[in-house]
Coordinates of C-alpha atoms and ligand atoms in Angstrom, one line a residue:
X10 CA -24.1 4.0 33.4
X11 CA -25.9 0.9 34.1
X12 CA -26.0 -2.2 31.1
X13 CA -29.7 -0.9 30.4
X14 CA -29.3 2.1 29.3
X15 CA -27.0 2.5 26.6
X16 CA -26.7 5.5 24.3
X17 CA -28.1 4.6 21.5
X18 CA -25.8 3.5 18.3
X19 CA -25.4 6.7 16.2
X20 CA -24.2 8.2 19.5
X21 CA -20.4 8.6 18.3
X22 CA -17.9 10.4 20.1
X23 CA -19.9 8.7 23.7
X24 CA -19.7 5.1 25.1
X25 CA -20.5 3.1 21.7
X26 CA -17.5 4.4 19.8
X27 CA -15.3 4.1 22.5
X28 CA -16.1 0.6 23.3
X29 CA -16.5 -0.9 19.2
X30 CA -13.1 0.9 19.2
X31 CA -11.6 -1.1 21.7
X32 CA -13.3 -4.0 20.1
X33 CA -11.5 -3.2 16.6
X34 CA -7.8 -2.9 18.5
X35 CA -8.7 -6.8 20.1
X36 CA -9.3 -7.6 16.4
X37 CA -6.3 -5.9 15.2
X38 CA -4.2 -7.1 17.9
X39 CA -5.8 -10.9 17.2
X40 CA -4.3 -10.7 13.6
X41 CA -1.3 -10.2 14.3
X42 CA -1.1 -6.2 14.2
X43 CA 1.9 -5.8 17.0
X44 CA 3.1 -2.0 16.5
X45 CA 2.2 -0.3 19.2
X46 CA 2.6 3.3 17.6
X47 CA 0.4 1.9 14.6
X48 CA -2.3 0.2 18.0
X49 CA -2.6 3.5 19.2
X50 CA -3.0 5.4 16.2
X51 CA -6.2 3.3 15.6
X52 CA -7.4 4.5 19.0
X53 CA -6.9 8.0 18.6
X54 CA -8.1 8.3 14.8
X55 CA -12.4 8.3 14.6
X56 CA -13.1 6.3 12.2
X57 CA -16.4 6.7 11.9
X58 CA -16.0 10.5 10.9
X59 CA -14.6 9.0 7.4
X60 CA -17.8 7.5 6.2
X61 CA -21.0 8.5 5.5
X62 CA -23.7 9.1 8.3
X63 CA -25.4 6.4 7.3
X64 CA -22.2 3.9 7.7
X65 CA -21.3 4.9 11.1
X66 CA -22.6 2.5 13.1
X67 CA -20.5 -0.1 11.4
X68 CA -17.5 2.3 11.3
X69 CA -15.4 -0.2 13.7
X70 CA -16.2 -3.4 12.0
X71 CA -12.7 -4.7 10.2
X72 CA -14.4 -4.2 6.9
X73 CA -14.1 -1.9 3.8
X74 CA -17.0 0.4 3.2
X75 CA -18.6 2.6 0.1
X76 CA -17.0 6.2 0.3
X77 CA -19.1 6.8 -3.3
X78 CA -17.4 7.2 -6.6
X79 CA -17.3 3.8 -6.8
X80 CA -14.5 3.9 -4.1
X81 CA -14.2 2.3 -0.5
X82 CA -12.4 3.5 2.9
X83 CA -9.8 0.3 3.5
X84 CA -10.0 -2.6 5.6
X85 CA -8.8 -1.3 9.3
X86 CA -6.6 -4.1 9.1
X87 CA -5.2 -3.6 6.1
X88 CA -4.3 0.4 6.9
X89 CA -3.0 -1.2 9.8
X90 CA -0.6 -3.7 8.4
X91 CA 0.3 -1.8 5.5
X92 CA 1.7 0.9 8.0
X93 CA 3.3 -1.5 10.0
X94 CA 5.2 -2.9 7.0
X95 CA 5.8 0.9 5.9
X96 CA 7.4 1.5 9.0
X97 CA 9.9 -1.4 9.1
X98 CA 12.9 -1.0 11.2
X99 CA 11.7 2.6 12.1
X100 CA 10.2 4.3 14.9
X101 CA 8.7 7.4 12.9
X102 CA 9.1 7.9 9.2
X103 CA 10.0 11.9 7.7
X104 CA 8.3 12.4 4.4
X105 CA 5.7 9.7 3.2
X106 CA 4.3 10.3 0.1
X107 CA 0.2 8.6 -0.5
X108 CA -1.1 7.4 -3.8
X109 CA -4.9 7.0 -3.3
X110 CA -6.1 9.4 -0.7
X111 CA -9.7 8.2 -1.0
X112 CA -11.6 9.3 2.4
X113 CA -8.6 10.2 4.2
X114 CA -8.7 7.5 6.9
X115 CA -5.4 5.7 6.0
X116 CA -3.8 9.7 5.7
X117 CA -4.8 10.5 9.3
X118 CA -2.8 7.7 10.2
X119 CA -0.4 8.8 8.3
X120 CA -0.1 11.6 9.5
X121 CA 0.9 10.2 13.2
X122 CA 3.5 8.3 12.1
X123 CA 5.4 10.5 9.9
X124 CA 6.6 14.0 10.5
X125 CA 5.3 15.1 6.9
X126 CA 2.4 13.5 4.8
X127 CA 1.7 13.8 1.1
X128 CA -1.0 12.6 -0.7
X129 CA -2.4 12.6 -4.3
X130 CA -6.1 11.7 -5.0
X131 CA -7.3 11.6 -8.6
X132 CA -10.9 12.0 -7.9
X133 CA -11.7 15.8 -7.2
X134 CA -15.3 15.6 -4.9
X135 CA -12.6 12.8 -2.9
X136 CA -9.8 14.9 -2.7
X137 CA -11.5 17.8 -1.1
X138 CA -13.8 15.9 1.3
X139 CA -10.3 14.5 2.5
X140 CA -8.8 18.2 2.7
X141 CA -12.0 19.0 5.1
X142 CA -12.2 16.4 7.1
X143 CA -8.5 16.5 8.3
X144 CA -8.8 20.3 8.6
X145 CA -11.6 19.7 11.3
X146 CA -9.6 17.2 12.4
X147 CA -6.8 19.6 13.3
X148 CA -4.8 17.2 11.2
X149 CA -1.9 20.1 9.4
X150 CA 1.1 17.9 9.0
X151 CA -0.7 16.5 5.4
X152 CA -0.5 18.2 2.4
X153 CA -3.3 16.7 -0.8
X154 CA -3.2 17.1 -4.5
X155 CA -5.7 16.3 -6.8
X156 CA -4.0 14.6 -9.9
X157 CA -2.8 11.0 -11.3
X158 CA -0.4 9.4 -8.0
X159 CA 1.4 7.4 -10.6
X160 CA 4.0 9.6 -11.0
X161 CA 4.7 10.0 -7.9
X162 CA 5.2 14.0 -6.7
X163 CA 8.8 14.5 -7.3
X164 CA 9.2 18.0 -6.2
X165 CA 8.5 17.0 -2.7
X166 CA 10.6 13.8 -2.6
X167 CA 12.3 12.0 -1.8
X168 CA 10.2 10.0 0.3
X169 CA 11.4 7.3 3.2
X170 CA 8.0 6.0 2.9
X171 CA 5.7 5.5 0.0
X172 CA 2.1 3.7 0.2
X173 CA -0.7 2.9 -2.6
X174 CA -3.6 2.6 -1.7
X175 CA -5.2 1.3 -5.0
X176 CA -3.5 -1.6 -7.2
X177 CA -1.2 -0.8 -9.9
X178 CA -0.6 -4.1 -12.2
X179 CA 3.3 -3.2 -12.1
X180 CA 4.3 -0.3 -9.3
X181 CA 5.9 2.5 -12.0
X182 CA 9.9 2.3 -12.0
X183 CA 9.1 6.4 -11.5
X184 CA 7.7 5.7 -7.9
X185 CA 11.3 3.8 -6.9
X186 CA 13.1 6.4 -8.1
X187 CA 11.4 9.0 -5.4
X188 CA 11.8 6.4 -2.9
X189 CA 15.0 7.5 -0.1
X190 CA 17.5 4.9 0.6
X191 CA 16.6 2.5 3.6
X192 CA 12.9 3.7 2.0
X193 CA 10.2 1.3 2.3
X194 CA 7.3 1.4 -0.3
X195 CA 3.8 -0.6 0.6
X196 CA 1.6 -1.7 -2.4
X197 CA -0.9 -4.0 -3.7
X198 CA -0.2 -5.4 -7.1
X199 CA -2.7 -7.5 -9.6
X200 CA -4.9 -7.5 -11.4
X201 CA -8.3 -6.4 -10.6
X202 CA -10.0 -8.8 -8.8
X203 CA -7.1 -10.3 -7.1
X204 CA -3.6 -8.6 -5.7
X205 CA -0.5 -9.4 -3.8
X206 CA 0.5 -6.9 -1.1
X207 CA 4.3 -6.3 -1.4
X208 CA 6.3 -3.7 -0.4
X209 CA 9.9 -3.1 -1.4
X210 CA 12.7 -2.1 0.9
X211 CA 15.4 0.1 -1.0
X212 CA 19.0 -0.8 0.2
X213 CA 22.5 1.0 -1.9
X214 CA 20.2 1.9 -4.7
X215 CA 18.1 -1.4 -5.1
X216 CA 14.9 -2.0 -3.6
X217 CA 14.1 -5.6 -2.8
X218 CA 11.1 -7.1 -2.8
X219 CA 8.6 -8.9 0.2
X220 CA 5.8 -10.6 -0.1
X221 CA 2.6 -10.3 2.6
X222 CA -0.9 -11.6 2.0
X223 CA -3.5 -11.5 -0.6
X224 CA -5.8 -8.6 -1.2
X225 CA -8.4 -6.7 -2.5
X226 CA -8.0 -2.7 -3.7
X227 CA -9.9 -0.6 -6.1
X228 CA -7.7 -0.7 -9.2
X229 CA -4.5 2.2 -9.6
X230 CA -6.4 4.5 -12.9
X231 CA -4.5 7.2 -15.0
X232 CA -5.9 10.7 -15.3
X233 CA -7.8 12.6 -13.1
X234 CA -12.0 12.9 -12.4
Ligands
SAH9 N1 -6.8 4.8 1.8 C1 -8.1 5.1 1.2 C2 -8.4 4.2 0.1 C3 -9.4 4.7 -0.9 S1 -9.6 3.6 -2.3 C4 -9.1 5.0 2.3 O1 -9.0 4.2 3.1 O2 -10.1 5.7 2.2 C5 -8.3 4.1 -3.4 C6 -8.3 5.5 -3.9 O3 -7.3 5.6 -4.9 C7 -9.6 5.9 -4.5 O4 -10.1 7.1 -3.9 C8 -9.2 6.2 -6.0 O5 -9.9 7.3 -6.6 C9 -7.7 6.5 -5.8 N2 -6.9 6.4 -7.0 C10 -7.0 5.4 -8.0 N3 -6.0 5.6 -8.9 C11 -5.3 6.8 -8.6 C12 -4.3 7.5 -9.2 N4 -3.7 7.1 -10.3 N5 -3.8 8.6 -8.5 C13 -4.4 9.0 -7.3 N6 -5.4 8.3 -6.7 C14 -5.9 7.2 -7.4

């Protein structure tokens, strides 16, 4: 195809996608994103099938964008580097359990990196937008619940990874107890307007605590919607 006749934009799944895709790995690359496995999850996930029609041009920018319910679909880098720090010192993960399923995005990545995936939403319309979206997607290693995350799902631990995806002041002592040994778990912790990403690696029964870089997530609610 000559440089004059490009499909246009909302073509996905053609040229465009393909090449803002590649654009988005050079960005994730650039900050410091150095997994491979987690790289080439990025390329084989479509990201613009997570957000609205109306969004998908600007699918493969490294920003966070509306899903609705006064929710957003992560920062590619931050699903990228909050896997990457979920994965430390393993290749592939077993059972990882998801607090914060949202659009599903950071799930389908999931879902390549771990034999088994488990996820909680608390917003119901969320939840089963998710549940379709990785059906069509062929995506059957995941398993969702609608409900509060903060508990954790302790009939299906424990887990060697866990990962919230919404900020919790204080990650509940509940969530370290359903964590395996050598488990890692991923979280960003504040208040609402500003968090710390941290993530915890438990060793003989105590999990010590990392610090990575400032961010911003939805705030952790109780109950369901
Ligand atoms: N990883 C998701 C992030 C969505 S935003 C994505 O990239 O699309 C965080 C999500 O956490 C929201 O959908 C919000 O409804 C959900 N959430 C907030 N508190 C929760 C809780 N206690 N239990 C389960 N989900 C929760």
């Amino acid at each position: 195809m000559s440089e004059g006749a490009r499909p246009d934009h909302h073509r996905f799944g053609g040229f465009i996608s393909q090449r803002s895709q590649q654009r988005l790995l050079d960005t994730l690359r650039a900050k410091g994103i150095r997994n491979e496995d987690v790289l080439e999850t990025f390329a084989k996930i479509p990201r613009h099938e997570f957000v609205e029609e109306a969004l998908r041009s600007r699918a493969y920018e490294d920003t966070a964008l509306p899903i609705g319910y006064q929710q957003t679909i992560s920062q590619p880098y931050v699903v990228a580097l909050m896997t990457q720090l979920l994965l430390t010192g393993r290749e592939r993960l077993k059972r990882v359990l998801e607090i914060g399923t949202g659009s599903g995005f950071q799930t389908a990545v999931l879902s390549r990196v771990s034999a088994r995936v488990f996820s909680i939403e608390r917003i119901g319309a969320l939840a089963g937008r998710a549940y379709q979206k990785l059906g069509s997607l062929g995506i059957e290693n995941v398993s969702l619940r609608h409900g509060d995350g903060a508990n954790g799902w302790s009939a299906k631990g424990p887990f060697d990874g866990i990962i919230l995806t919404a900020a919790p002041r204080r990650v509940p002592d509940t969530l370290f107890s359903q964590l395996s040994d050598q488990g890692v778990l991923v979280a960003p912790e504040g208040s609402n307007r500003q968090q710390r990403l941290l993530y915890w690696i438990k060793q003989d029964g105590i999990a010590l605590r990392h610090q990575s870089i400032d961010v911003v997530f939805v705030p952790l609610k109780s109950g369901q919607a």
